[in-house]
Structure formats: C-alpha cells, structure tokens
Amino acid sequence: MTEHDITLTVNGTDHELTVEPRTLLVHALRDELGYTGTNVGCESSLCGACTVHLDDDAVKSCTVLAVQADGSTIETVEGLAEDGQFHPIQDGFQAEHGLQCGYCTPGMMMAATDLLEENPDPSREEIREGLEGNLCRCTGYQNIVNAVENAAETMGSGAVADGGCTADGSAGSCCGSGEDEVRWPGDGGDAE
Amino acid sequence: MSIESVDPDEVDAADILGSAIERREDPALVTGDAEYTDDIQLQEMAHMAILRSQYGHARIEDIDTSDAETMDGVVAVYTHDDLHRDDTPSGGSYSLPVGWLLDSLRQVDHPILADDRVRYQGDAIAVVVAEDRYVAHDAVDAIDVDYERLDAVTDPADAIGDDAPQLHDDADGNVAFDWEIGDAERTDQAFESAAHTASIELENQLLIPNAMEPRAAVADYSPGTNELDVFMTSQNPHLHRLLMSGVIGHPEHKLRIKAPEVGGGFGSKIHHYADEALVAWVAKDLERPVKWTATRTETYKTDAQGRGHVTTAALAMDEDGTIVGLRVDTEANLGAYLSTFAPAVPTYLYGTLLSGQYDIPAIHCSVTGAFTNVPPVDAYRGAGRPEASFVIERLAKLGAEEMGMDPAEFRRQNFVPEDGFPYETQVAVVYDSGDYEKALDRALEMVDYDSFRERQEQARADGRYLGIGFSCYIEACGLAPSELAGQLGAQAGLWESSLVRFHPSGTVTAYCGTSGHGQGHATTYAQIVANELGIPYDDVEVVEGDTDEIPQGMGTYGSRSAAVGGSSLVKSSEKLVEKAREIAAHQLEADPADIEFEGGEFHVAGAPDRSIGIKAVAQQSYLAHDIPDDMEPGLEATSFYDPENFVFPFGTHVAVVEVDPESGEIDFEQYVAVDDVGNQINPKIVEGQIHGGVAQGIGQALYEGAEYDENAQLVTGSMQDYAVPKAMHIPDMETGSTVTESPHNPLGVKGVGEAGTIAAPQAVVNAVTDALEPFGVDHVEMPMTAERVWTAAGEQATTDGGTDETAADDGGEQ
Ligand code: FES
Ligand code: FES
C-alpha cells in the first residue's frame, strides 16, 4: 500500500510521520505518536471517546484519516493542562465527580471545551444537547453537566475578575485570571 | 441538591471515613496519563484479530486460510485444529469452564475456537496474528469459510418448544436446567384462598452492557522463565488467572494477570471469554507479545449479554390487600453456551430476591434455562436482582390497582416492618436490616406526593397525562458466605483478601483483591485504612488489579467491594494494630491489655503522656532492636474475610413522567432516588454510582434492547441501532438517602454499584402505565419506545373504549 509522509502539530509539537492512506487519525495519534490519552470506543463516530481538536474544532478522530489532517494543528487531552496547571474543564470534572472509569472523559472534555468556546454560558439543556455526540456509560451524565457548568463558571468569573476577556481569533475566546491563568489548548503548550 | 466534594486536605483525620473527598484517581484520568490495556505497546508486539461466525447457527464445512496466510505482514493463522496439534505449547482444555453448577445443569462443551459448528453470530472460528492491526483485520477478511446455515432460535420460550432447532447434543430440548425455589403447595393454597389476584406476563429484554472501553488483552511470554503476563480488561484478575490457567494449560503461578485502568465493566469483564484465552495462548505459541482489542462490533456480538427473561407471575391478596402469595414462572435465555456464572444469575440471584421488600408468606418460583443462538448471557449490572425487582414491583402496582388502593400505601401495608429484621424470606435468604418505610416516606416527601394526585387530575382535565411510578427495591450484595455459595453450586469462594503493609518510614500500602474499574476504590479504600490506622489519608496507597502484587482476591462484581473488600481491609488493619499494640506495650513497659489506641496513638490507659505513635511503632518493628521476644520483625497483616451473610441495600425510587399518547413520547418531570446503602464511606462516590445505575436502568426502560432476526443475526449491532442513552435522554436526578447499617460487617456498609439499575426500570414502567391508566394500559414492554407506548395507548383506547372519555378520544386517533 502506498504510504504518505505527513506532518501534524500535536499540542504544540511538530511531528513527521508516514502513514497509509487508510490510517485513522486516532490510530496515528495513539499508535504512531503515543498520545494514548485519546480513547477509542466505537471507531464509527458514534461515541465521541476519540474527540480531539483539529484546527480548533472538535472532531472525532476515528472518522478523520491521518492524511486528511496533514499540516493541521491538533490538541488532545494531553495538551489541556499547561505548566502543571489544570484547565478549568479538568478541575470541573474532578470537583463534580464527572468521571468514573474515565474512558469517555478525554473525549468529553475536548467536546466540552469546544462547546464552551462557542457558548461560554450554556444552560444545562444546552450542555446536554451539546454533548449529544459523546456517550458515557458510567456517570448518568448529571455530574458531567455539572462539570461543564463548573468550568463555564470558572472561565466566566476569570473574565469578570480580569475586567474582560481577550478574544483570540484563532483559538476562540480566552479567559485569564491573574495567577490562575487559563490558556486554551493551542496557545503553545508542550506535548506530553 | 448534589453533594459537594471536598479536598482531602480540608478534612479532619477523624472525619475521613464518610467524607465526600475528591477522587485521587482523577488526575491521571483527566490528563490522559492513565493507561488502559489498548494503550500498552510492547517491543515486537504483534496484533491479533478474530474471525467470527457471520451466522447465528451454522455447520462449518470448510475453512480456507491460505490467502490470509500468504498476506504480507501476517505472522500466523490458527483454527481449532491448530490448538490441538501435537506440538502445542501446553495441554489446556481449550474449552471455557462454568463457574456455577446446579443439580440439573447440563454442561456443554464451549471450545475457544469453533470445531465444526457455530452457535451464535460472533462465535470465534479462527485467529490471525499480524504485524499491524489493520493487516490482521484484512487477513481475517481473506479467510474463506463454507457454512451450511442451520435454523436458529433466539427466544428462550421458543427454544424449549418442540419444533426448535437443537443446539447441543448434551442438552435435550435446549434445556440447560430446571430450577425451582419456594413452596409450590403452600403457594397454590394461598392462591386458592385468596380474595384477589393480580397477574402479569412480561419480558425482561436482553441487554448489551456497552462498557465504553471494549475488551482487550496484551500477552507477553518469556520462554526462558515460562512466565506469561497478560494485561487485560478484567474485573477479577485472580479469577481470570485461575480460569485461564486451566483453559490454556499454563501453571497458575507462572501466569500474571494485570488489569490496568479498566474503562467500565458492568459485569461484562467478569467472565472468561475465548478471546483473552486466545491472546495468551497465541503469545505463548509465537513467543512474542500479542495484542487484541475488540472493535465495538465485536463487543456487540460477544460481550456476555444480560437479562433475557420471559415471565408469567401472579400475586395473591386477602380482602384487605395483604399479600398472601406470589407465583413466578420464568424462561431464561442463556445464549449459545454457558458463560462463567450464567447458571447463578437467573436462579440464586433472581429467585431469592422475589420477595422484594414485602412479607410474603408463600412464594414459588420456577426457572427454565434455555440455550439459544445469541451470545452467552451472564451477569450484567444487577444480575438477576433487577429481573426479580421488576417482577415484584410491577405486581405491586397491579396489586394496588386490583385492591383500589394507593400504590404507596399498598406497599407500606405489606413491607417487612422495621422491627421484623433479621427477616427470613420464603425464598431462602435472611435480610440483614432495613427500614423500608423511612425510605418510602423520604421519597414521597421529595416528590411532594400529597399534591401529586391533584396535579395529575388537573393535568388529565387539560388532556395531559402525568404518571408516577414507585420502585421499592431490594438487592443482595456481597454474596456470601463461601460455604453457602458452595452448597448452592459456586465453584469459587466468595471471601475477599487484603494485605496492609506499613513501610519503615511510616507510609502504608494496602493491597486488595477486588479490582475496581471506575468505582473509586483507591479513594474509598484509602479512607478506610487511614481511618483504621489513624494516619493521614495521603499516606495510604491502594493497589488492586494485579495478581503479581496482590496475593489473592476475587474481584469486583455484585457490589461486593466495600462490603467484602473494604471489610477485609478493616480486618487486616485490625490485625496490624494488634501487633503494633504489643510493640507499643513492650516499649512503654505496660501490659498490651492496658494500651489504648486512638487517632494513630498508642497510650497507656489512664496515662495519656505515656504514648507512642503508630508510625514510630512501625519504624521500631523494622529496626527490631526493641520488640518483644519471639516476635517477628516487620509490620503488615493479611486477612481472608468471609462474610457471614449477604448485605441487603434497599430504597425507593420514584419517577414522575408525562406521556403524550398521541406521539408515545415520554418526558421526565422528576426522578427521585432514595437509597439506603448502609454507612457511606464517600457520599460523593455513592451518589455517582446511583446516577450511573439509574441511567442504565432508564436505558433499559426506554431505549435499550438486543434484537435478533429469525436467523439470529443481531439487528442492533452498533451504537446507531442499539440506543445507549445520551446526555439529553437522562434527566437530572434528585438523590436522597437513609442509613441503616448492616449488622454483619465491621463498616456497616451494604453496597451501591447496582442499586440504580435495579431500581429504575420498574419506576419508569410504573410511571408510564400510571400516566396511561385512563387508556386502560396496564403494561408496556421494555424498551418503551414511542411506538410501543403509542400503540398501547391506542389499542386499549380502541378496543376497550378507554376508561375515560377524554382519554379514549385523545388516544384513539390513529
Ligand atoms: S471512537 Fe470515535 S466516535 Fe467512537
Ligand atoms: S466515565 Fe466511564 S464511560 Fe464515562
């Protein structure tokens, strides 16, 4: 089978790799590059476990071919925390007990951060609808909704405390709050 | 009103047990650091894929693997004959064992690779090992199998009928067993003398567990030492080690099973499947590491499914509504072969729970287990207990209706009274403790039941149909004791083992034979041990899920971990403290009987100044310069804790729904869960378990079900067709709790993992049928799809004319 040389920038680190045309992005990330934080639940775009950000949009990496992602910027769960500081969505999931086995969690958090980027102050209903592409079998979702609300609050209150939020065109709105500065993935974090 | 979690650093050491502290598992999970089986990469690792039967029932005429064998990157291809060739590395049985025997059980051969016949779609026929997972799957596709398709049967009642195709030579009429419990004669008499009866025919549909992480295994063999390491998605590594050792013929002490992070199980990762045995055998045969990871399609076709009952049941009552008898006949689907604990689920885990929360003087239950052409059926979250609870709680609703009584009051009248414990049922179990009215009252208060009927009336007048459904459930957890389980047919003990080890520097590692997969054991067990030893929570590390690290264990299933595993940790800690007390006494020059232990300090009774901390004692135990004569150095203790009885959690769940008879749609107005799981080690984790369980129960009530066509082909073979509930399908739940300690274990805990799943289905079905009462609907089969609800409302309205004119008009339009 013909192979292709591609480049992917994952969590701020450039990688060159050779893949078959049929290699799924999720397998390239996990098996070739070792970003195993992204999980595979169905390989058919129905469960959301494999959700990552591809050029700042949440996508299911089991439905994207690695060659299609050539030259793209990808953020995975490994890129959420920065300088040892959790992203508010990670804090939210921990504080609200939004995970049990944790298998859906990376995908949930990547979907949720994308959701919050589009709608920084969602209602519970909107969160539930926004997460319709992500399945969780353990939590019954209630604490996941709480986790997303919790993150929205932290990010929102950061904006208030800071007297405003600086919109960053490429990475969406970014809310920082002094020492607890929170940066969106894509702001140049290190790879794992 | 959710419980707030707290930072462990903000909790007083004395309050660590019972605090809703945040889980220590989470940081690794939210950063992607946690390692699941499929994350493991070993040097030179090959990938295995499995060719599975495409038919539900067929004879294999020929298997041609030649194309697959010559493909680039293919390392090996194996079929049934290869396992039995002369130079195989070991002499295994290559057949999967049954872990629970019944007197009437007909055991059938369950080869790990099919011989000449396949009995369900998904039965393993051949395996391919290749350099890469894609090539392995390509090569599977390149194998040619000639099948002669045979007639298939999927319904247990049909399977035991005269015309059904026969699945096994050793099981005439597809009957795996006939089993009964209770007193048939007394039950007949109760029904003869009863003033009222209520009866029902119902199905408890087959469910597919759908843990989000598919099953997977990585095996690594060292020829030099004959050590075989298997990393796998396991709920019970020691049990898997024992079973696998026999199946592939590898000595148990040279086999290591390790469950890394496990992405949910719900029962599906208890059992020993062909797949994991094959990975281990193949790795040994090839002398190189091999990984297999199921695709989601494979999990749909091969994970042991749950439930699958067809039941006829009736309740007998006297003139004032007191229950006098219960009769239940069930045909249980066992699938194509007997899975590990399959015979126990529809018998001892089902029949024994049929008394529910009620004092029923005469019960009889008979169960026929049937072989069918679906995957093996075994424990799925709740395992037998949801099926039992569903039967009795559906009957409780119908019984109340028959009596013209309020459904809550009907239940209250028949409850085992608060002072009736321990209570021996007519179906062979003794309930440990309970206060059923208290939980019911709390739930009634939370749903404001006093005003509900008025609202319902008002809504009906406006053409809206509200319904309320009760589920006063009971479950049995922490199955025990081992001797009893043995008498009933268990081929394993039901104790739990642990080891608590103090290190010389004062920290502790606690090893436990349970194996969590999302339940937060590392947190709750550390709470238990820190509390017992009086040391900081952060100084306790918990290790589970690895047969090389943990001496023995039975694993996590049946909500046994807190009650049995947690209690074992208490016992080990107590033994450790006793040894420490002797060292303290020696050093304080006092009699051990005069040494008191509190908050991590040993002191001489009446002389609090003469004291020594347990950490200092630990250090002294390893220095061994000044310990009692004849005492061995070191400070650790092991226990094998065998509980004296099951524990029986209970509670009342209430669903309030609105049903649109015109569309069949169901909306939740409220879902209230009041659970009594005994003492709560970590209320936040308890609440999370309830949420998750209820979601799966609502899934069963409204969405989920494995469906097969007449050829036993799975129709619901993907997440597209099998409706795993999504976030918008599950309502916010209100949880409440009462606490009735179990008198049997040192923690006073019961169990919580399955409670929600056991409680929810009948709460929802009872609510929907309550809403549709004006249409004369008394039962809707699960899953209550919009079509089923709409049809039920319409049928009753058109055939009976309904019991209420508005309803008949509304529902009758089709
Ligand atoms: S693995 Fe990609 S959506 Fe399920
Ligand atoms: S936490 Fe287990 S699947 Fe979501």
Coordinates of N, CA, C and O and ligand atoms in Angstrom, one line a residue, chain A residues 99-105 136-139, chain B residues 212, ligand 2:
Chain A
L99 N -16.5 11.9 36.3 CA -16.0 10.8 35.7 C -16.0 9.6 36.7 O -15.8 9.8 37.9
Q100 N -16.1 8.4 36.1 CA -15.9 7.2 36.9 C -14.8 6.4 36.4 O -13.6 6.5 36.8
C101 N -15.0 5.6 35.3 CA -13.9 4.9 34.7 C -13.0 5.8 33.9 O -11.9 5.4 33.6
G102 N -13.5 6.9 33.5 CA -12.6 7.9 32.8 C -12.4 7.6 31.4 O -11.7 8.4 30.7
Y103 N -13.0 6.6 30.8 CA -12.7 6.2 29.4 C -13.3 7.3 28.5 O -12.7 7.6 27.5
C104 N -14.5 7.7 28.8 CA -15.1 8.7 27.9 C -14.6 10.1 28.1 O -14.8 11.1 27.4
T105 N -13.9 10.3 29.3 CA -13.6 11.6 29.8 C -12.7 12.5 28.9 O -13.1 13.7 28.7
C136 N -21.4 8.4 27.6 CA -20.7 8.0 28.9 C -21.6 6.9 29.4 O -22.9 7.0 29.5
R137 N -21.0 5.8 29.8 CA -21.8 4.7 30.4 C -21.9 4.7 31.9 O -22.6 3.9 32.5
C138 N -21.0 5.4 32.5 CA -20.8 5.3 34.0 C -21.6 6.4 34.8 O -22.1 6.1 35.8
T139 N -21.5 7.6 34.3 CA -21.9 8.7 35.2 C -23.4 9.1 35.2 O -23.8 9.8 36.1
Chain B
M212 N -17.7 1.5 27.9 CA -17.2 2.3 26.9 C -15.8 1.8 26.3 O -15.5 2.0 25.2
Ligands
FES2 S1 -16.8 7.7 33.0 FE1 -16.9 5.6 32.3 S2 -17.7 5.9 30.3 FE2 -17.8 7.9 31.1

